[in-house]
Amino acid sequence: MRFSRSSLLAFPRSPRRSPLLPLLALLTPTLTPAAPAAGVLAGLGATALVSVLGEARAAQPMLGSVQLTFTLDQTGAFVNGTPVTLQSPPRLIGGRTMLPLREAADLLGQPLLGSGTQLQLARLSVDVRQNSASLSGQAQPAGTVASVGTTLYVSVRTLADALNANLSTDDRSFTLTALRDGGNPLSPQARFSTDKSVYAPGERVVYTEYPFDPDGADITARRWTGRQDAYFQPGTYTVGLTVTNSRGLQSQPFTRTIRVEGTPADSPLTYALKYAQPGDAFPDPQILNYPSATPVTVDGPNYPLLFSDSPEVPTQSGILYQDSVQGRARLLAYHLNGLGRPARLYVMARNLEDRSVEVRSERLGETAPTRIEGLLGQVTLMEYFASSGGTTLSLMPGQSAAVYASPTLSAGSGVNVMQDLTTSGRVELTFLMLEDSLPPTGQVAQQLPYLQPDGRHVRGTFPDAVRHLRVNLSSLPTRIVIGDGQVDPAIVGTDALTRQSVRLSGNYGVLYDLEVNGAAGTAVALSPRGGLYRGAMNVQDGPITQTIKLPRSGNALKPDEPVMLWRAQSDRLNIDFVPASGSNLPISLVFYRARTLSGFGGLIKTYQP
């Protein structure tokens, strides 16, 4: 079947001839002078357009034709039978029926290309500055384009011609029927669905993605708009997805609209207790009102901590800290390169015995080099918990060797290292910052100065750097405070170089071995109480052992926005916690009842595509 262009643009016959004739006259081009073009490009914001268009597009996203029905001077319109609200109403300007160009293009699924003073819609070219138009290069009569305030209008007849569309009218109502734009045949296609279209407030929305590429190229990026895992306020929400393929081509946005109404299924807190993943933050404004549980300290294996953080920013090569150990010890160093040239941090071990001694690295975590302070502690802890034994050095009497050597540190970059060592005899451990040209030998170390502490940071040896804590959960929610200096006091040690007593505020490097009994069916979260926190914890829940990154991304900042750590399955939960360097203490571990709560959350959706 063949159709001529004239037949596509013809009006259908109407039995009511008299009201139709005046309307047809409104569509006839005239030579009325154009309106001023000032402010046209401001246009309608993208966010407003998405809210207007989402429901119409989502209702029947695969229709071949788009039918826009509108009435002069009214913002109410229909797209394929679905009501929408226009930001700018259709107008009669200079005897012509005019539509807002940007809104009309979006409603009809047509790309409006160009920027500055030139716009292109299909065969229509618009000079915004002069309010002039051309169709396939042929100039259109003056008045085809006009502007009202910041809104650019175009004649509906010219718009129909540009899109090869059908235009019909009945009284003051007009219907414009156009094919959707075919798009770029090489572009990927965004697609997704939701498990339903109407949700209760706080009910989980299950999204299933199924984008594709016409040539099978990989989908390498996804960008969502308006997506939430749950919506807690009634209303209508539009969700959009745009994808990019491995060639760098981007899809057109694909949208669906959902409605939220009825009795709440969950509050933000009860929803998080069901669905939040480890590392996710969630709101809890009552958190500081929960009672505290006091753990009981019990005996257990212990060992000292050698802590080197002063001078934190050494300005010359030298010895940062030094002491001797025998057996097991933990080392923690935190320094920035202030030498003004490349340098490295070393930990040297020297055998003090008259026999051969072995030095074994049991665990090691480091962050280096970096200029981002908040990264130092978290990456170090993740590496520390993931390590499972390392090298063994055999040292002859008096022999020295590096048990740790940092990567080269550029000026101003830093290093954070935490290492557990076990020695078979007494060894001297020396923390050195050396410019990159100096070798870490015993001879060089003997010639280096002992660097003076900076007066603001701490160094020293701290005995009993493992705290074995036990707590029995009873009433919930409850919280355990760590690192506040009162409920959980700071450990005290000695600076081996000055023989002065030192106090380690925050207990950085101290291992908290926390055993929680009565934990089955509970959820535990970390609440930062001193400011920015970025760390990690190791959890053992029955046969499961897992290191949790806290938070999953960014930083934990607010006490009333805790970060989910774990949902316990076993009655006994073991948590290993080391305060993260570069983060602030105190923190609280908050325990909640995580089983389904009466009155809320009777339904749990388990499908996670």
XYZ file of C-alpha atoms in Angstrom:
609
model
C 0.000 0.000 0.000
C 1.324 3.457 -0.895
C 0.532 6.779 0.730
C 1.262 10.178 -0.674
C 2.623 12.893 1.606
C -0.467 14.994 0.927
C -2.759 12.231 2.125
C -0.839 11.902 5.400
C -1.343 15.594 6.135
C -4.995 15.738 5.108
C -7.669 16.423 7.729
C -10.341 13.784 8.252
C -13.815 14.714 7.198
C -16.067 15.991 9.961
C -19.864 16.126 9.878
C -19.737 19.442 11.750
C -18.440 21.666 8.953
C -19.158 25.083 10.408
C -16.907 24.924 13.571
C -14.087 23.285 11.579
C -13.610 26.004 8.973
C -12.498 28.737 11.403
C -9.974 26.318 12.984
C -8.516 25.442 9.591
C -7.947 29.116 9.005
C -5.889 29.260 12.214
C -3.447 26.745 10.711
C -2.842 28.750 7.511
C 0.553 30.510 7.444
C 0.438 34.289 7.561
C 3.087 36.985 7.329
C 2.782 38.325 10.848
C 6.170 39.728 12.056
C 8.115 37.448 14.421
C 8.210 38.051 18.158
C 11.530 38.917 19.900
C 13.906 36.008 20.571
C 15.285 37.168 23.924
C 15.633 34.420 26.539
C 14.439 31.615 24.294
C 17.242 29.222 25.156
C 16.416 29.170 28.840
C 13.541 26.854 27.915
C 12.124 24.155 30.119
C 14.425 22.338 32.558
C 15.225 18.688 31.895
C 13.930 17.620 35.300
C 10.555 19.224 34.664
C 10.335 17.556 31.266
C 11.070 14.115 32.698
C 8.316 14.524 35.277
C 5.870 15.580 32.564
C 6.762 12.893 30.055
C 7.533 9.872 32.178
C 4.044 8.527 32.700
C 3.039 8.921 29.055
C 6.155 7.147 27.793
C 6.034 4.402 30.379
C 2.392 3.559 29.729
C 3.033 2.055 26.271
C 6.750 2.448 25.575
C 6.809 0.371 22.360
C 4.057 2.107 20.362
C 5.086 2.958 16.813
C 3.158 6.224 16.704
C 2.867 8.986 19.235
C -0.430 10.862 19.328
C -0.466 14.222 21.086
C -3.898 15.721 21.768
C -4.030 19.295 23.084
C -6.347 22.279 23.450
C -5.478 25.937 23.007
C -4.546 27.786 26.202
C -4.795 24.653 28.352
C -1.884 22.820 29.998
C -3.774 19.538 30.149
C -2.999 17.241 27.227
C -2.921 13.543 26.307
C -0.144 11.365 24.880
C -1.538 8.122 23.484
C -4.516 8.567 25.785
C -2.471 9.163 28.939
C -2.942 12.576 30.586
C 0.107 14.820 30.879
C 0.625 18.382 32.044
C 2.410 20.878 29.816
C 4.592 23.512 31.414
C 3.670 25.979 28.650
C 0.181 25.819 27.089
C -0.472 25.791 23.331
C -1.210 29.324 22.123
C -2.777 31.263 19.270
C -0.048 33.690 18.179
C -0.467 35.924 15.150
C -3.360 33.829 13.890
C -1.393 30.566 14.123
C -1.801 27.605 16.450
C 1.572 27.217 18.164
C 3.154 24.526 20.353
C 6.146 24.905 22.714
C 8.933 23.397 20.610
C 11.000 21.694 23.303
C 8.058 20.097 25.088
C 6.435 19.012 21.832
C 9.638 17.347 20.642
C 9.983 15.394 23.885
C 6.340 14.389 24.000
C 6.520 13.137 20.430
C 9.741 11.198 21.060
C 11.757 13.347 18.645
C 15.363 14.513 19.249
C 15.864 18.271 19.256
C 19.452 18.790 18.164
C 21.774 21.752 18.219
C 22.803 24.412 20.693
C 23.372 28.129 20.796
C 21.181 29.849 18.218
C 20.497 26.904 15.864
C 18.080 24.042 16.564
C 17.166 21.106 14.336
C 14.040 18.944 14.580
C 13.757 16.440 11.727
C 13.499 18.590 8.552
C 12.902 21.802 10.530
C 15.745 24.243 11.217
C 15.171 27.106 13.665
C 17.299 30.219 14.105
C 16.536 31.122 17.693
C 18.173 34.526 17.541
C 16.063 35.718 14.597
C 12.951 33.613 15.261
C 13.111 32.260 11.741
C 12.650 28.754 10.347
C 13.367 26.721 7.254
C 11.977 23.392 6.130
C 14.428 21.224 4.174
C 16.344 24.423 3.443
C 13.280 26.390 2.280
C 12.536 29.525 4.297
C 9.189 29.542 6.103
C 6.913 32.565 6.436
C 7.566 35.042 9.227
C 5.637 34.145 12.366
C 6.282 30.413 12.005
C 8.480 30.702 15.121
C 7.737 32.945 18.106
C 8.823 33.249 21.711
C 6.797 33.996 24.800
C 9.078 34.853 27.676
C 11.654 32.082 27.725
C 9.565 29.564 25.775
C 10.123 28.979 22.061
C 6.948 28.254 20.079
C 6.553 26.816 16.555
C 3.568 26.561 14.248
C 1.834 23.192 14.672
C 1.312 23.005 10.895
C 5.060 23.482 10.295
C 5.809 20.925 12.999
C 3.515 18.406 11.264
C 5.226 19.054 7.922
C 8.679 18.613 9.491
C 7.711 15.231 10.994
C 5.536 13.968 8.097
C 2.818 13.815 10.725
C -0.982 13.805 10.556
C -2.804 16.782 12.069
C -6.512 16.743 12.831
C -8.831 18.991 14.806
C -12.237 19.014 16.454
C -13.587 22.256 17.931
C -10.617 23.649 19.939
C -8.933 20.257 20.287
C -6.022 19.240 18.033
C -4.389 15.840 17.538
C -0.898 15.430 16.122
C 0.084 11.872 15.145
C 3.738 11.170 14.337
C 6.054 8.198 14.127
C 8.692 8.007 16.819
C 12.201 8.889 15.755
C 14.077 5.834 14.478
C 17.249 6.805 16.350
C 20.759 5.656 15.574
C 20.661 1.991 14.446
C 24.087 1.431 16.050
C 23.080 2.758 19.474
C 22.369 0.367 22.361
C 18.867 0.050 23.724
C 18.062 0.621 27.405
C 15.422 -1.646 28.911
C 14.242 -2.527 32.421
C 11.097 -3.565 34.236
C 9.774 -3.416 37.790
C 7.928 -6.232 39.538
C 4.739 -4.145 39.501
C 3.531 -0.593 38.912
C 1.816 0.258 42.217
C 3.640 -0.008 45.573
C 2.959 0.673 49.207
C 5.160 3.290 50.883
C 8.355 1.562 51.987
C 7.805 -1.505 49.799
C 10.861 -2.769 47.961
C 10.934 -2.145 44.203
C 12.576 -4.977 42.278
C 14.263 -3.755 39.098
C 15.190 -6.169 36.323
C 17.529 -4.802 33.662
C 17.678 -6.228 30.146
C 19.407 -3.660 27.891
C 20.923 -4.869 24.643
C 23.159 -3.746 21.804
C 22.121 -4.301 18.178
C 25.553 -5.706 17.262
C 26.187 -7.518 20.536
C 28.674 -4.959 21.884
C 29.119 -4.899 25.642
C 27.022 -2.552 27.743
C 29.742 -0.733 29.688
C 27.862 1.949 31.629
C 24.427 2.566 33.095
C 22.965 5.841 34.298
C 19.733 5.865 36.290
C 17.473 8.791 37.069
C 14.839 8.746 39.789
C 15.651 5.203 40.899
C 15.151 4.280 44.553
C 14.995 0.873 46.165
C 11.885 2.008 48.039
C 9.731 5.140 48.057
C 8.450 6.196 51.456
C 6.170 9.061 50.380
C 2.989 8.563 48.329
C 3.091 9.931 44.808
C 3.998 9.186 41.216
C 7.662 8.593 40.352
C 9.377 8.306 36.973
C 12.509 6.132 36.690
C 14.824 6.364 33.695
C 17.764 4.313 32.399
C 20.387 5.282 29.821
C 23.101 2.817 28.789
C 26.406 3.166 26.929
C 28.107 0.474 24.858
C 31.799 -0.340 24.418
C 31.925 1.896 21.330
C 30.906 4.886 23.424
C 27.422 5.150 21.889
C 24.604 6.050 24.267
C 21.012 4.924 24.186
C 17.956 7.091 24.350
C 16.501 7.237 27.895
C 14.026 4.467 28.689
C 11.493 5.317 31.399
C 8.808 3.690 33.467
C 6.450 5.250 35.976
C 5.368 3.782 39.295
C 2.739 4.918 41.779
C 3.124 4.783 45.565
C -0.016 4.706 47.721
C -1.768 2.937 50.574
C -0.661 1.625 53.978
C 3.129 1.744 54.567
C 4.936 -1.573 54.295
C 8.078 -0.341 56.059
C 9.661 2.725 57.599
C 13.180 3.707 56.421
C 14.626 1.945 59.489
C 12.638 -1.297 59.263
C 13.303 -1.388 55.518
C 17.060 -1.099 56.133
C 16.961 -3.846 58.764
C 15.488 -6.119 56.087
C 17.356 -5.135 52.964
C 20.406 -2.938 53.619
C 23.608 -4.610 52.473
C 26.783 -4.588 54.584
C 28.400 -1.191 54.080
C 25.107 0.632 53.325
C 24.102 3.663 55.413
C 20.534 4.143 56.630
C 18.683 6.710 58.772
C 18.014 6.233 62.483
C 17.347 9.524 64.321
C 16.878 7.731 67.685
C 20.280 6.098 67.751
C 21.825 8.268 70.481
C 18.902 7.464 72.805
C 19.563 3.724 72.868
C 20.983 2.318 76.122
C 24.596 1.198 76.218
C 25.699 -2.354 76.832
C 28.951 -2.742 78.773
C 31.170 -5.588 77.546
C 33.155 -7.630 80.038
C 36.928 -7.792 79.591
C 38.314 -11.342 79.684
C 41.817 -12.783 79.570
C 43.281 -13.932 76.278
C 46.429 -13.954 74.136
C 48.082 -10.539 74.098
C 51.079 -8.765 72.649
C 52.499 -5.221 72.388
C 51.907 -2.521 69.774
C 54.801 -0.441 68.418
C 53.224 2.782 67.200
C 55.058 5.322 64.998
C 53.230 8.558 64.174
C 55.537 11.328 65.453
C 56.967 13.210 63.719
C 54.067 12.506 61.401
C 55.656 14.532 58.586
C 59.443 14.121 58.848
C 61.448 16.739 56.949
C 64.733 14.814 56.837
C 65.986 11.256 56.745
C 66.144 9.737 60.192
C 64.903 7.289 62.808
C 61.229 7.743 63.603
C 60.904 5.169 66.362
C 62.833 2.211 67.775
C 62.316 -0.522 70.376
C 63.040 -4.215 70.873
C 60.559 -7.095 71.022
C 60.522 -10.843 71.514
C 57.715 -13.089 70.389
C 54.661 -11.549 68.764
C 54.144 -7.808 68.182
C 52.047 -5.487 66.045
C 53.608 -2.550 64.198
C 51.645 0.496 63.056
C 53.228 3.412 61.195
C 51.536 6.482 59.753
C 53.731 9.092 58.063
C 53.791 11.625 55.240
C 56.878 12.436 53.211
C 57.932 15.973 54.122
C 61.481 15.690 52.739
C 60.634 17.559 49.554
C 62.010 14.706 47.422
C 61.207 11.005 46.918
C 61.619 8.874 50.034
C 60.639 5.489 51.484
C 59.529 4.222 54.873
C 61.334 1.141 56.219
C 61.020 -1.091 59.260
C 64.400 -2.678 59.970
C 64.856 -5.743 62.200
C 68.260 -6.327 63.874
C 69.085 -9.568 65.678
C 70.133 -8.817 69.302
C 70.770 -12.464 70.180
C 74.058 -14.380 69.931
C 72.267 -16.984 67.833
C 70.263 -17.061 64.652
C 66.741 -15.587 64.978
C 63.766 -15.924 62.654
C 61.372 -13.029 62.049
C 58.066 -14.035 60.456
C 55.495 -11.630 59.037
C 52.097 -13.035 60.070
C 49.871 -10.306 58.660
C 50.485 -7.147 56.669
C 48.277 -4.335 55.426
C 49.469 -1.136 53.821
C 48.286 1.907 51.913
C 51.006 3.666 49.949
C 51.508 5.964 48.273
C 48.467 8.233 48.605
C 47.617 11.855 49.275
C 44.059 11.059 50.385
C 44.150 10.703 54.150
C 40.759 9.033 54.453
C 41.947 6.132 52.287
C 44.924 5.218 54.444
C 43.220 3.369 57.273
C 40.494 1.583 55.310
C 42.730 0.112 52.613
C 45.294 -0.940 55.217
C 42.658 -2.777 57.255
C 41.165 -4.493 54.202
C 44.631 -5.731 53.246
C 45.471 -6.680 56.837
C 42.373 -8.829 57.304
C 42.865 -10.428 53.866
C 46.507 -11.405 54.467
C 47.348 -14.899 55.681
C 51.026 -15.118 56.439
C 54.055 -13.929 54.575
C 57.818 -14.119 54.517
C 60.270 -15.381 57.095
C 63.701 -13.785 57.512
C 66.569 -15.610 59.191
C 68.999 -13.157 60.850
C 72.471 -14.015 62.068
C 73.695 -12.311 65.290
C 73.862 -8.542 64.694
C 72.427 -8.821 61.183
C 69.799 -6.340 59.957
C 67.157 -6.650 57.252
C 64.017 -4.751 56.241
C 60.831 -6.485 57.311
C 58.862 -3.739 55.554
C 59.738 -1.316 52.748
C 57.151 1.103 51.382
C 56.794 2.025 47.729
C 58.545 5.251 46.782
C 56.680 8.197 48.271
C 56.622 11.413 46.290
C 56.833 14.663 48.236
C 53.647 15.100 50.286
C 52.300 11.569 49.823
C 51.805 9.204 52.727
C 52.008 5.636 53.954
C 50.051 3.639 56.500
C 51.250 0.140 57.384
C 50.088 -2.380 60.002
C 52.058 -5.577 60.425
C 52.021 -8.503 62.852
C 55.430 -10.097 63.460
C 56.563 -13.155 65.385
C 60.217 -13.487 66.364
C 62.089 -16.488 67.771
C 64.351 -14.222 69.824
C 64.852 -10.580 70.762
C 65.177 -8.193 67.837
C 65.427 -4.421 67.569
C 62.816 -2.836 65.303
C 63.609 0.565 63.778
C 61.210 2.749 61.780
C 63.169 4.811 59.209
C 62.271 7.500 56.693
C 65.029 7.595 54.066
C 65.402 9.673 50.955
C 65.273 7.362 47.977
C 69.017 7.566 47.279
C 70.010 6.064 50.677
C 70.107 2.264 51.140
C 68.410 0.784 54.259
C 71.505 -0.836 55.756
C 72.637 -1.208 59.328
C 75.568 1.114 58.627
C 73.284 3.849 57.273
C 70.861 3.443 60.202
C 73.704 3.919 62.716
C 74.568 7.282 61.170
C 71.002 8.650 61.100
C 69.662 11.049 63.739
C 66.767 10.228 66.019
C 64.001 12.561 64.866
C 62.283 14.538 67.620
C 58.527 14.048 68.138
C 56.328 16.802 66.730
C 54.415 17.405 69.971
C 51.015 16.705 68.381
C 51.120 13.023 67.486
C 52.071 9.867 69.365
C 54.781 7.256 69.220
C 55.537 4.519 71.702
C 55.283 0.893 72.743
C 51.953 -0.170 74.215
C 51.674 -3.519 76.018
C 48.467 -5.561 75.947
C 47.269 -4.158 72.606
C 44.503 -6.779 72.272
C 41.205 -6.273 74.103
C 39.115 -9.404 74.533
C 35.518 -8.320 75.159
C 32.363 -10.370 75.759
C 28.787 -9.112 75.787
C 25.407 -10.817 76.186
C 22.558 -9.143 74.327
C 19.252 -8.775 76.114
C 16.962 -5.829 75.359
C 17.316 -4.305 71.897
C 18.261 -1.964 70.366
C 21.472 -1.373 72.304
C 24.925 -0.033 71.521
C 28.554 -0.642 72.475
C 30.837 2.401 72.608
C 34.444 2.074 71.428
C 37.237 4.637 71.612
C 35.569 7.348 73.721
C 38.348 7.419 76.348
C 35.841 6.908 79.191
C 33.717 3.789 78.768
C 36.567 2.492 76.624
C 39.771 4.050 78.036
C 42.860 4.773 75.951
C 45.823 2.428 76.371
C 48.996 3.763 78.012
C 52.557 2.962 76.977
C 56.123 4.297 76.915
C 58.133 6.158 74.291
C 61.248 3.954 74.239
C 63.395 6.819 72.916
C 62.462 9.425 75.560
C 61.275 7.017 78.324
C 58.185 9.173 78.755
C 54.732 7.754 79.419
C 52.360 8.218 76.462
C 48.631 7.782 75.996
C 47.175 6.515 72.705
C 43.914 8.408 72.213
C 41.615 6.489 69.909
C 43.473 3.211 70.454
C 44.586 3.116 66.824
C 46.216 -0.243 66.153
C 44.520 -1.935 69.124
C 42.680 -5.132 68.150
C 39.217 -5.459 69.696
C 38.226 -9.120 69.884
C 34.490 -8.803 70.542
C 32.327 -11.864 71.170
C 28.569 -11.219 71.113
C 26.246 -13.859 72.561
C 22.509 -13.941 71.856
C 23.171 -12.463 68.407
C 20.978 -14.710 66.229
C 18.298 -12.682 64.453
C 20.013 -9.343 65.127
C 21.575 -6.754 62.847
C 24.650 -4.772 63.861
C 25.662 -1.395 62.437
C 28.496 1.092 62.945
C 27.582 4.617 64.036
C 30.334 7.280 63.739
C 30.309 9.611 66.749
C 33.487 11.647 66.247
C 33.157 12.680 62.605
C 34.446 11.067 59.428
C 34.997 7.322 59.676
C 36.227 4.960 56.971
C 37.397 1.510 58.001
C 36.753 -2.230 57.976
C 35.795 -5.051 60.344
C 36.179 -8.804 60.219
C 33.109 -10.857 61.132
C 32.845 -14.552 62.019
C 29.289 -15.878 62.037
C 29.315 -19.647 62.464
C 31.177 -21.069 59.443
C 31.183 -17.687 57.644
C 34.155 -15.323 57.911
C 33.915 -12.019 56.056
C 35.713 -8.677 56.039
C 33.271 -5.780 55.666
C 34.237 -2.445 54.101
C 32.643 0.370 56.110
C 31.055 2.193 54.432
C 30.824 0.567 51.026
C 31.693 3.899 49.375
C 32.508 7.393 50.631
C 32.675 8.142 54.342
C 30.479 7.586 57.370
C 29.879 11.005 58.878
C 26.717 11.278 60.993
C 25.774 9.423 64.193
C 22.145 9.149 63.053
C 23.153 7.509 59.743
C 24.700 4.197 60.827
C 26.305 1.786 58.368
C 25.083 -1.814 58.218
C 27.748 -4.288 59.314
C 26.070 -7.724 59.499
C 22.909 -9.734 60.117
C 23.778 -12.546 62.498
C 22.621 -16.077 61.814
C 24.445 -17.796 64.693
C 23.878 -17.164 68.362
C 27.548 -16.271 68.792
C 29.009 -13.516 66.621
C 32.707 -12.616 66.663
C 33.829 -9.195 65.462
C 37.475 -8.158 65.037
C 37.809 -4.382 64.991
C 40.873 -2.150 64.704
C 40.276 1.646 64.737
C 41.216 2.930 61.284
C 44.088 5.376 60.892
C 42.975 8.693 59.432
C 39.440 8.322 60.832
C 37.796 9.754 63.914
C 36.637 8.041 67.085
C 34.568 7.188 69.043
C 32.234 4.844 67.228
C 29.272 2.819 68.443
C 28.275 -0.685 67.426
C 24.466 -0.702 67.415
C 22.483 -3.941 67.685
C 18.881 -4.210 66.418
C 16.297 -6.938 66.314
C 16.295 -7.852 62.606
C 13.512 -10.414 62.482
C 10.236 -9.326 60.895
C 8.638 -6.676 63.103
C 4.932 -6.794 63.951
C 2.932 -4.066 62.229
C 5.669 -3.509 59.664
C 7.334 -5.501 56.953
C 5.366 -8.723 56.857
C 6.626 -9.246 53.313
C 10.276 -9.767 52.355
C 11.173 -9.824 48.670
C 14.135 -12.082 48.038
C 14.574 -11.795 44.257
C 17.681 -9.734 43.461
C 18.342 -9.714 39.708
